[in-house]
């Protein structure tokens, strides 16, 4: 019997009002049913927002250090259940168990980091221009936070949003991705057990077209925090922007790794294999472009093709597997259609470019690690986010051209440069148009206590992670206290 999951609304686990549900299957083996989930609609979302609004009035009065203790407890419970959650996550979306453990760990790290923020949430005091007067500004919650998350980091991304939102005093309604609701339901169970009061945290499972749209329009939702594709992000910004909601968008990427001729090539090779084929290329920070200085191009490509061809594909629960399946049949079709586009555009398909259906893998959505050579910046495979195990390789003359090619993108999330030349490394740090730059590391590997996000079409200027996430989930309140006992007029009564 498959496990039946419910929505979590006002502290109760309830089915969709319509009674409808959908089944989710393991992308590594479609015989394996991961669970049955509510196919919710606007009615369910409305219930959850009403519960959140009511709970918010009590939650915002709970002192931040006490709110943070609930998040700390959630972190402890996540740590206790790390293995079972990670195994279910591998069944849910396919990435290998070492990576789903990392995904859960990111949730644990965020919990403990945010628990500390409950005793910081620093504000500002500053001198004022009049005597016997005091000025300060501090952070207050926004209200009800509507969170919409993607499937590729089923625990990390929801917790990046949920924990700071709660510590800051907001109530939350989350709509998880339709491929990965099980992990967010586990998070709901954990928050319930951690003692987060009913209504403060709510989960509504269902499609973006119903639950998501209803959230964007709902007058009871004050801030929308979205992670997903740039296409959907644009739409969200339009709809929620019209209602003057605050909107935080973390969107797509077309990240590149540069390898200069003086680099440690073995290290750069390890980096690109992890960056391009880890999570089967389905990371917003995945390395989808590799920019090689011409002097080492041929030598590097040979090693790359040999190593990529040797990667082991299979069910991610097998510890020896390095590359899991794509998340769905549709995603595999999309990836394959980009491979066809790349061939038509004249890039050289040097590896992969086809479904992988050996043995048990025929029951899942596997795709061979794929490498295109001779890619030009104008090609679609160089410009559009493919979100699969497809790497486009560019040959450039020198560091200047490498930086130019990397920057020739509408996205600006992550970037990487391998070089031993400290001058070139610092120039790249300054000149690369990306929210994140790694020197001698791959394009992936963010830590929770540093700002995360990108420039250009990757977002709208917000940063998750670290204390910067509170710019999404708090409002500033400025306070002047005049203890002079008389009217003092700013700008007018100032004695010089
Ligand atoms: P997606 O945009 O298709 O969906 C993301 C979420 O939005 C899902 O929960 C979906 O149900 C919901 N949604 C879809 N249509 C909606 C609508 N009309 N209204 C409201 N909600 C709607 O993205 P995905 O396929 O789940 O994830 C992959 C994308 O996410 C990639 O583009 C990837 O780069 C991006 N991503 C970005 C980051 C980042 O931090 N920058 C992190 C991870 C993933």
mmCIF file of N, CA, C and O and ligand atoms in Angstrom, residues 148-152 157 160 175-177 207-209 212-213 216 226-229 232 235-236 250-253 284 385 387 413 452 458, ligand 1:
data_model
loop_
_atom_site.group_PDB
_atom_site.id
_atom_site.type_symbol
_atom_site.label_atom_id
_atom_site.label_comp_id
_atom_site.label_asym_id
_atom_site.label_seq_id
_atom_site.Cartn_x
_atom_site.Cartn_y
_atom_site.Cartn_z
ATOM 1 N N UNK A 148 7.077 29.136 -2.472
ATOM 2 C CA UNK A 148 6.889 28.214 -3.605
ATOM 3 C C UNK A 148 8.267 27.672 -3.967
ATOM 4 O O UNK A 148 9.188 28.446 -4.250
ATOM 5 N N UNK A 149 8.402 26.350 -3.940
ATOM 6 C CA UNK A 149 9.751 25.768 -4.050
ATOM 7 C C UNK A 149 9.861 24.755 -5.194
ATOM 8 O O UNK A 149 8.860 24.157 -5.598
ATOM 9 N N UNK A 150 11.092 24.542 -5.708
ATOM 10 C CA UNK A 150 11.315 23.581 -6.793
ATOM 11 C C UNK A 150 11.626 22.188 -6.233
ATOM 12 O O UNK A 150 11.709 22.012 -5.016
ATOM 13 N N UNK A 151 11.854 21.242 -7.118
ATOM 14 C CA UNK A 151 12.009 19.856 -6.687
ATOM 15 C C UNK A 151 13.468 19.443 -6.519
ATOM 16 O O UNK A 151 13.748 18.366 -6.001
ATOM 17 N N UNK A 152 14.428 20.251 -6.979
ATOM 18 C CA UNK A 152 15.798 19.721 -7.041
ATOM 19 C C UNK A 152 16.529 19.720 -5.702
ATOM 20 O O UNK A 152 17.469 18.980 -5.510
ATOM 21 N N UNK A 157 16.048 23.835 0.064
ATOM 22 C CA UNK A 157 15.417 25.101 -0.345
ATOM 23 C C UNK A 157 14.216 25.441 0.549
ATOM 24 O O UNK A 157 14.130 26.574 1.033
ATOM 25 N N UNK A 160 15.681 26.778 3.794
ATOM 26 C CA UNK A 160 16.293 28.115 3.608
ATOM 27 C C UNK A 160 15.251 29.208 3.806
ATOM 28 O O UNK A 160 15.565 30.316 4.196
ATOM 29 N N UNK A 175 3.932 25.855 -0.674
ATOM 30 C CA UNK A 175 3.475 24.946 -1.723
ATOM 31 C C UNK A 175 4.718 24.268 -2.288
ATOM 32 O O UNK A 175 5.509 24.885 -3.006
ATOM 33 N N UNK A 176 4.922 22.999 -1.949
ATOM 34 C CA UNK A 176 6.113 22.323 -2.468
ATOM 35 C C UNK A 176 5.958 21.991 -3.943
ATOM 36 O O UNK A 176 4.840 21.997 -4.475
ATOM 37 N N UNK A 177 7.076 21.685 -4.596
ATOM 38 C CA UNK A 177 7.023 21.244 -5.992
ATOM 39 C C UNK A 177 6.194 19.967 -6.090
ATOM 40 O O UNK A 177 6.194 19.148 -5.162
ATOM 41 N N UNK A 207 -0.540 21.650 -7.747
ATOM 42 C CA UNK A 207 0.149 22.281 -8.872
ATOM 43 C C UNK A 207 0.277 23.795 -8.753
ATOM 44 O O UNK A 207 -0.531 24.445 -8.073
ATOM 45 N N UNK A 208 1.260 24.334 -9.472
ATOM 46 C CA UNK A 208 1.442 25.781 -9.527
ATOM 47 C C UNK A 208 0.226 26.472 -10.125
ATOM 48 O O UNK A 208 -0.157 27.568 -9.704
ATOM 49 N N UNK A 209 -0.396 25.807 -11.097
ATOM 50 C CA UNK A 209 -1.503 26.440 -11.816
ATOM 51 C C UNK A 209 -2.732 26.666 -10.937
ATOM 52 O O UNK A 209 -3.553 27.526 -11.233
ATOM 53 N N UNK A 212 -0.514 27.498 -6.552
ATOM 54 C CA UNK A 212 0.466 28.587 -6.721
ATOM 55 C C UNK A 212 -0.222 29.878 -7.129
ATOM 56 O O UNK A 212 -0.019 30.929 -6.519
ATOM 57 N N UNK A 213 -1.062 29.793 -8.148
ATOM 58 C CA UNK A 213 -1.751 31.000 -8.640
ATOM 59 C C UNK A 213 -2.611 31.619 -7.535
ATOM 60 O O UNK A 213 -2.654 32.833 -7.380
ATOM 61 N N UNK A 216 -0.519 33.668 -5.213
ATOM 62 C CA UNK A 216 -0.063 34.950 -5.769
ATOM 63 C C UNK A 216 -1.139 36.021 -5.644
ATOM 64 O O UNK A 216 -0.854 37.187 -5.418
ATOM 65 N N UNK A 226 10.022 32.753 -3.911
ATOM 66 C CA UNK A 226 9.933 31.724 -4.959
ATOM 67 C C UNK A 226 11.321 31.292 -5.393
ATOM 68 O O UNK A 226 12.196 32.134 -5.623
ATOM 69 N N UNK A 227 11.522 30.003 -5.537
ATOM 70 C CA UNK A 227 12.709 29.485 -6.217
ATOM 71 C C UNK A 227 12.225 28.573 -7.331
ATOM 72 O O UNK A 227 11.416 27.675 -7.089
ATOM 73 N N UNK A 228 12.723 28.814 -8.538
ATOM 74 C CA UNK A 228 12.318 28.000 -9.680
ATOM 75 C C UNK A 228 12.840 28.614 -10.961
ATOM 76 O O UNK A 228 13.834 29.350 -10.954
ATOM 77 N N UNK A 229 12.144 28.349 -12.052
ATOM 78 C CA UNK A 229 12.640 28.800 -13.358
ATOM 79 C C UNK A 229 12.396 30.299 -13.557
ATOM 80 O O UNK A 229 11.483 30.876 -12.964
ATOM 81 N N UNK A 232 8.734 31.041 -14.911
ATOM 82 C CA UNK A 232 7.667 31.116 -13.905
ATOM 83 C C UNK A 232 7.908 32.322 -12.989
ATOM 84 O O UNK A 232 6.964 33.019 -12.597
ATOM 85 N N UNK A 235 6.482 35.499 -14.374
ATOM 86 C CA UNK A 235 5.025 35.507 -14.239
ATOM 87 C C UNK A 235 4.634 35.859 -12.793
ATOM 88 O O UNK A 235 3.739 36.684 -12.567
ATOM 89 N N UNK A 236 5.320 35.251 -11.843
ATOM 90 C CA UNK A 236 5.012 35.497 -10.426
ATOM 91 C C UNK A 236 5.225 36.972 -10.097
ATOM 92 O O UNK A 236 4.412 37.606 -9.419
ATOM 93 N N UNK A 250 14.488 33.508 -6.805
ATOM 94 C CA UNK A 250 15.777 32.823 -7.030
ATOM 95 C C UNK A 250 15.563 31.943 -8.247
ATOM 96 O O UNK A 250 14.824 30.958 -8.181
ATOM 97 N N UNK A 251 16.191 32.288 -9.371
ATOM 98 C CA UNK A 251 15.800 31.653 -10.638
ATOM 99 C C UNK A 251 16.932 30.844 -11.279
ATOM 100 O O UNK A 251 17.824 30.386 -10.593
ATOM 101 N N UNK A 252 16.869 30.713 -12.572
ATOM 102 C CA UNK A 252 17.740 29.774 -13.281
ATOM 103 C C UNK A 252 19.188 30.225 -13.417
ATOM 104 O O UNK A 252 19.561 31.328 -13.011
ATOM 105 N N UNK A 253 19.990 29.341 -14.004
ATOM 106 C CA UNK A 253 21.406 29.644 -14.201
ATOM 107 C C UNK A 253 21.935 29.000 -15.466
ATOM 108 O O UNK A 253 21.303 28.094 -16.037
ATOM 109 N N UNK A 284 20.543 24.495 -9.888
ATOM 110 C CA UNK A 284 20.554 25.857 -10.443
ATOM 111 C C UNK A 284 21.981 26.327 -10.627
ATOM 112 O O UNK A 284 22.265 27.159 -11.481
ATOM 113 N N UNK A 385 18.989 27.378 -20.268
ATOM 114 C CA UNK A 385 19.196 26.415 -19.187
ATOM 115 C C UNK A 385 18.607 25.070 -19.599
ATOM 116 O O UNK A 385 17.421 24.985 -19.901
ATOM 117 N N UNK A 387 19.145 22.013 -17.749
ATOM 118 C CA UNK A 387 18.794 21.303 -16.522
ATOM 119 C C UNK A 387 18.888 19.790 -16.682
ATOM 120 O O UNK A 387 17.968 19.027 -16.415
ATOM 121 N N UNK A 413 24.187 33.379 -12.062
ATOM 122 C CA UNK A 413 24.141 32.793 -10.717
ATOM 123 C C UNK A 413 25.546 32.461 -10.213
ATOM 124 O O UNK A 413 26.135 33.194 -9.448
ATOM 125 N N UNK A 452 23.274 33.896 -0.909
ATOM 126 C CA UNK A 452 23.111 33.036 -2.088
ATOM 127 C C UNK A 452 22.116 33.674 -3.047
ATOM 128 O O UNK A 452 20.989 33.996 -2.669
ATOM 129 N N UNK A 458 18.710 35.770 -13.200
ATOM 130 C CA UNK A 458 18.696 34.777 -12.124
ATOM 131 C C UNK A 458 17.868 35.242 -10.933
ATOM 132 O O UNK A 458 17.585 34.461 -10.025
HETATM 133 P P1 LIG B 1 9.425 25.632 -11.981
HETATM 134 O O1 LIG B 1 9.592 27.100 -12.183
HETATM 135 O O2 LIG B 1 8.791 24.839 -13.048
HETATM 136 O O3 LIG B 1 8.568 25.366 -10.655
HETATM 137 C C1 LIG B 1 8.951 25.882 -9.388
HETATM 138 C C2 LIG B 1 7.722 25.928 -8.499
HETATM 139 O O4 LIG B 1 6.804 26.861 -9.038
HETATM 140 C C3 LIG B 1 6.977 24.606 -8.372
HETATM 141 O O5 LIG B 1 6.530 24.448 -7.051
HETATM 142 C C4 LIG B 1 5.807 24.803 -9.319
HETATM 143 O O6 LIG B 1 4.694 24.013 -8.986
HETATM 144 C C5 LIG B 1 5.522 26.282 -9.103
HETATM 145 N N1 LIG B 1 4.764 26.935 -10.186
HETATM 146 C C6 LIG B 1 4.730 26.604 -11.487
HETATM 147 N N2 LIG B 1 3.892 27.433 -12.148
HETATM 148 C C7 LIG B 1 3.396 28.318 -11.250
HETATM 149 C C8 LIG B 1 2.499 29.403 -11.323
HETATM 150 N N3 LIG B 1 1.921 29.754 -12.459
HETATM 151 N N4 LIG B 1 2.223 30.093 -10.204
HETATM 152 C C9 LIG B 1 2.802 29.767 -9.022
HETATM 153 N N5 LIG B 1 3.658 28.719 -8.889
HETATM 154 C C10 LIG B 1 3.963 28.005 -9.983
HETATM 155 O O7 LIG B 1 10.893 25.075 -11.626
HETATM 156 P P2 LIG B 1 11.333 23.574 -11.294
HETATM 157 O O8 LIG B 1 11.291 22.785 -12.553
HETATM 158 O O9 LIG B 1 10.606 23.056 -10.107
HETATM 159 O O10 LIG B 1 12.841 23.807 -10.834
HETATM 160 C C11 LIG B 1 13.881 23.993 -11.715
HETATM 161 C C12 LIG B 1 14.217 25.453 -11.887
HETATM 162 O O11 LIG B 1 14.486 26.037 -10.613
HETATM 163 C C13 LIG B 1 15.463 25.696 -12.705
HETATM 164 O O12 LIG B 1 15.265 26.781 -13.558
HETATM 165 C C14 LIG B 1 16.513 26.022 -11.649
HETATM 166 O O13 LIG B 1 17.608 26.771 -12.114
HETATM 167 C C15 LIG B 1 15.700 26.777 -10.666
HETATM 168 N N6 LIG B 1 16.348 26.790 -9.350
HETATM 169 C C16 LIG B 1 16.900 27.956 -8.909
HETATM 170 C C17 LIG B 1 17.556 27.990 -7.686
HETATM 171 C C18 LIG B 1 18.154 29.265 -7.159
HETATM 172 O O14 LIG B 1 18.343 29.357 -5.958
HETATM 173 N N7 LIG B 1 18.467 30.249 -7.982
HETATM 174 C C19 LIG B 1 17.643 26.823 -6.914
HETATM 175 C C20 LIG B 1 17.068 25.651 -7.412
HETATM 176 C C21 LIG B 1 16.409 25.643 -8.624
#
